[in-house]
JSON list of C-alpha atoms in Angstrom, two decimals:
[
{"chain": "A", "resi": 1, "resn": "GLN", "atom": "CA", "xyz": [22.78, 42.70, 41.43]},
{"chain": "A", "resi": 2, "resn": "GLN", "atom": "CA", "xyz": [19.22, 42.29, 42.98]},
{"chain": "A", "resi": 3, "resn": "PHE", "atom": "CA", "xyz": [19.36, 46.23, 44.08]},
{"chain": "A", "resi": 4, "resn": "GLN", "atom": "CA", "xyz": [20.74, 47.38, 41.09]},
{"chain": "A", "resi": 5, "resn": "ASN", "atom": "CA", "xyz": [17.64, 45.99, 39.37]},
{"chain": "A", "resi": 6, "resn": "ILE", "atom": "CA", "xyz": [15.38, 47.58, 41.88]},
{"chain": "A", "resi": 7, "resn": "TRP", "atom": "CA", "xyz": [17.07, 50.29, 41.54]},
{"chain": "A", "resi": 8, "resn": "LEU", "atom": "CA", "xyz": [17.01, 50.82, 37.66]},
{"chain": "A", "resi": 9, "resn": "LYS", "atom": "CA", "xyz": [13.33, 50.25, 38.24]},
{"chain": "A", "resi": 10, "resn": "VAL", "atom": "CA", "xyz": [12.89, 53.08, 40.34]},
{"chain": "A", "resi": 11, "resn": "LEU", "atom": "CA", "xyz": [14.82, 55.28, 38.47]},
{"chain": "A", "resi": 12, "resn": "GLN", "atom": "CA", "xyz": [12.74, 53.97, 35.79]},
{"chain": "A", "resi": 13, "resn": "LYS", "atom": "CA", "xyz": [9.77, 54.37, 37.49]},
{"chain": "A", "resi": 14, "resn": "LYS", "atom": "CA", "xyz": [8.26, 50.81, 37.02]},
{"chain": "A", "resi": 15, "resn": "GLU", "atom": "CA", "xyz": [6.14, 48.99, 39.43]},
{"chain": "A", "resi": 16, "resn": "ILE", "atom": "CA", "xyz": [8.42, 47.21, 42.13]},
{"chain": "A", "resi": 17, "resn": "VAL", "atom": "CA", "xyz": [6.57, 43.97, 43.23]},
{"chain": "A", "resi": 18, "resn": "VAL", "atom": "CA", "xyz": [7.28, 42.08, 46.58]},
{"chain": "A", "resi": 19, "resn": "ILE", "atom": "CA", "xyz": [6.26, 38.48, 46.79]},
{"chain": "A", "resi": 20, "resn": "ASN", "atom": "CA", "xyz": [6.85, 37.09, 50.30]},
{"chain": "A", "resi": 21, "resn": "ASP", "atom": "CA", "xyz": [8.58, 33.74, 50.77]},
{"chain": "A", "resi": 22, "resn": "LEU", "atom": "CA", "xyz": [9.02, 33.33, 46.79]},
{"chain": "A", "resi": 23, "resn": "ASP", "atom": "CA", "xyz": [12.34, 32.02, 47.63]},
{"chain": "A", "resi": 24, "resn": "LYS", "atom": "CA", "xyz": [10.21, 29.18, 50.00]},
{"chain": "A", "resi": 25, "resn": "LEU", "atom": "CA", "xyz": [8.29, 28.54, 46.60]},
{"chain": "A", "resi": 26, "resn": "VAL", "atom": "CA", "xyz": [11.24, 28.35, 44.06]},
{"chain": "A", "resi": 27, "resn": "ILE", "atom": "CA", "xyz": [12.97, 25.62, 46.48]},
{"chain": "A", "resi": 28, "resn": "GLN", "atom": "CA", "xyz": [10.19, 23.45, 46.43]},
{"chain": "A", "resi": 29, "resn": "LEU", "atom": "CA", "xyz": [9.50, 23.83, 42.64]},
{"chain": "A", "resi": 30, "resn": "ARG", "atom": "CA", "xyz": [13.48, 22.79, 42.40]},
{"chain": "A", "resi": 31, "resn": "ARG", "atom": "CA", "xyz": [13.22, 19.84, 44.62]},
{"chain": "A", "resi": 32, "resn": "LEU", "atom": "CA", "xyz": [9.65, 18.91, 42.56]},
{"chain": "A", "resi": 33, "resn": "GLY", "atom": "CA", "xyz": [12.04, 19.16, 39.74]},
{"chain": "A", "resi": 34, "resn": "ASN", "atom": "CA", "xyz": [14.71, 17.40, 40.59]},
{"chain": "A", "resi": 35, "resn": "ASN", "atom": "CA", "xyz": [12.19, 14.26, 41.93]},
{"chain": "A", "resi": 36, "resn": "ILE", "atom": "CA", "xyz": [10.67, 14.32, 38.51]},
{"chain": "A", "resi": 37, "resn": "ASN", "atom": "CA", "xyz": [14.32, 14.30, 36.82]},
{"chain": "A", "resi": 38, "resn": "GLN", "atom": "CA", "xyz": [15.19, 11.44, 39.13]},
{"chain": "A", "resi": 39, "resn": "LEU", "atom": "CA", "xyz": [12.16, 9.60, 38.21]},
{"chain": "A", "resi": 40, "resn": "THR", "atom": "CA", "xyz": [12.56, 10.39, 34.56]},
{"chain": "A", "resi": 41, "resn": "LYS", "atom": "CA", "xyz": [16.02, 8.66, 34.74]},
{"chain": "A", "resi": 42, "resn": "LEU", "atom": "CA", "xyz": [14.84, 5.46, 36.35]},
{"chain": "A", "resi": 43, "resn": "ALA", "atom": "CA", "xyz": [11.97, 4.78, 33.64]},
{"chain": "A", "resi": 44, "resn": "ASN", "atom": "CA", "xyz": [14.66, 5.29, 31.11]},
{"chain": "A", "resi": 45, "resn": "GLY", "atom": "CA", "xyz": [17.03, 3.02, 32.69]},
{"chain": "A", "resi": 46, "resn": "ARG", "atom": "CA", "xyz": [14.30, 0.61, 33.16]},
{"chain": "A", "resi": 47, "resn": "VAL", "atom": "CA", "xyz": [14.61, 0.19, 36.92]},
{"chain": "A", "resi": 48, "resn": "ILE", "atom": "CA", "xyz": [10.96, 1.31, 37.37]},
{"chain": "A", "resi": 49, "resn": "THR", "atom": "CA", "xyz": [7.84, 1.65, 35.47]},
{"chain": "A", "resi": 50, "resn": "CYS", "atom": "CA", "xyz": [5.91, 4.79, 36.30]},
{"chain": "A", "resi": 51, "resn": "VAL", "atom": "CA", "xyz": [2.98, 6.74, 35.09]},
{"chain": "A", "resi": 52, "resn": "GLU", "atom": "CA", "xyz": [3.36, 9.35, 32.13]},
{"chain": "A", "resi": 53, "resn": "LEU", "atom": "CA", "xyz": [4.92, 12.36, 33.79]},
{"chain": "A", "resi": 54, "resn": "GLU", "atom": "CA", "xyz": [4.49, 14.91, 30.51]},
{"chain": "A", "resi": 55, "resn": "GLY", "atom": "CA", "xyz": [1.76, 16.63, 31.63]},
{"chain": "A", "resi": 56, "resn": "VAL", "atom": "CA", "xyz": [3.05, 16.97, 35.23]},
{"chain": "A", "resi": 57, "resn": "LYS", "atom": "CA", "xyz": [6.27, 18.39, 33.24]},
{"chain": "A", "resi": 58, "resn": "ARG", "atom": "CA", "xyz": [4.20, 20.86, 31.49]},
{"chain": "A", "resi": 59, "resn": "GLU", "atom": "CA", "xyz": [2.69, 22.23, 34.38]},
{"chain": "A", "resi": 60, "resn": "LEU", "atom": "CA", "xyz": [5.67, 22.61, 35.83]},
{"chain": "A", "resi": 61, "resn": "SER", "atom": "CA", "xyz": [6.71, 24.85, 32.79]},
{"chain": "A", "resi": 62, "resn": "LYS", "atom": "CA", "xyz": [3.59, 26.81, 33.55]},
{"chain": "A", "resi": 63, "resn": "ILE", "atom": "CA", "xyz": [4.45, 27.35, 37.04]},
{"chain": "A", "resi": 64, "resn": "TRP", "atom": "CA", "xyz": [8.22, 28.42, 36.21]},
{"chain": "A", "resi": 65, "resn": "GLN", "atom": "CA", "xyz": [6.73, 30.88, 33.15]},
{"chain": "A", "resi": 66, "resn": "SER", "atom": "CA", "xyz": [4.48, 32.34, 35.72]},
{"chain": "A", "resi": 67, "resn": "LEU", "atom": "CA", "xyz": [7.13, 32.64, 38.49]},
{"chain": "A", "resi": 68, "resn": "ASN", "atom": "CA", "xyz": [9.76, 34.28, 35.78]},
{"chain": "A", "resi": 69, "resn": "SER", "atom": "CA", "xyz": [6.93, 36.89, 34.43]},
{"chain": "A", "resi": 70, "resn": "LEU", "atom": "CA", "xyz": [6.52, 38.09, 37.73]},
{"chain": "A", "resi": 71, "resn": "ILE", "atom": "CA", "xyz": [9.75, 38.16, 38.40]},
{"chain": "A", "resi": 72, "resn": "THR", "atom": "CA", "xyz": [10.96, 40.35, 35.58]},
{"chain": "A", "resi": 73, "resn": "ARG", "atom": "CA", "xyz": [8.37, 42.87, 35.49]}
]
């Protein structure tokens, strides 16, 4: 699938962007997202009391949107 997308971009004369270590960044973002979800579940279940995470979730969403825009160029 990935090679098909690359060839389609080549044939359409679109710019191909190579981002080194993007896979490592995505893995770290997924782990961060998982940790936030776990903390949220614990807080909702009254197991822990924690600080407001909405700001963190918004920033994480912005990062994902930026990554998606880079990937789908």
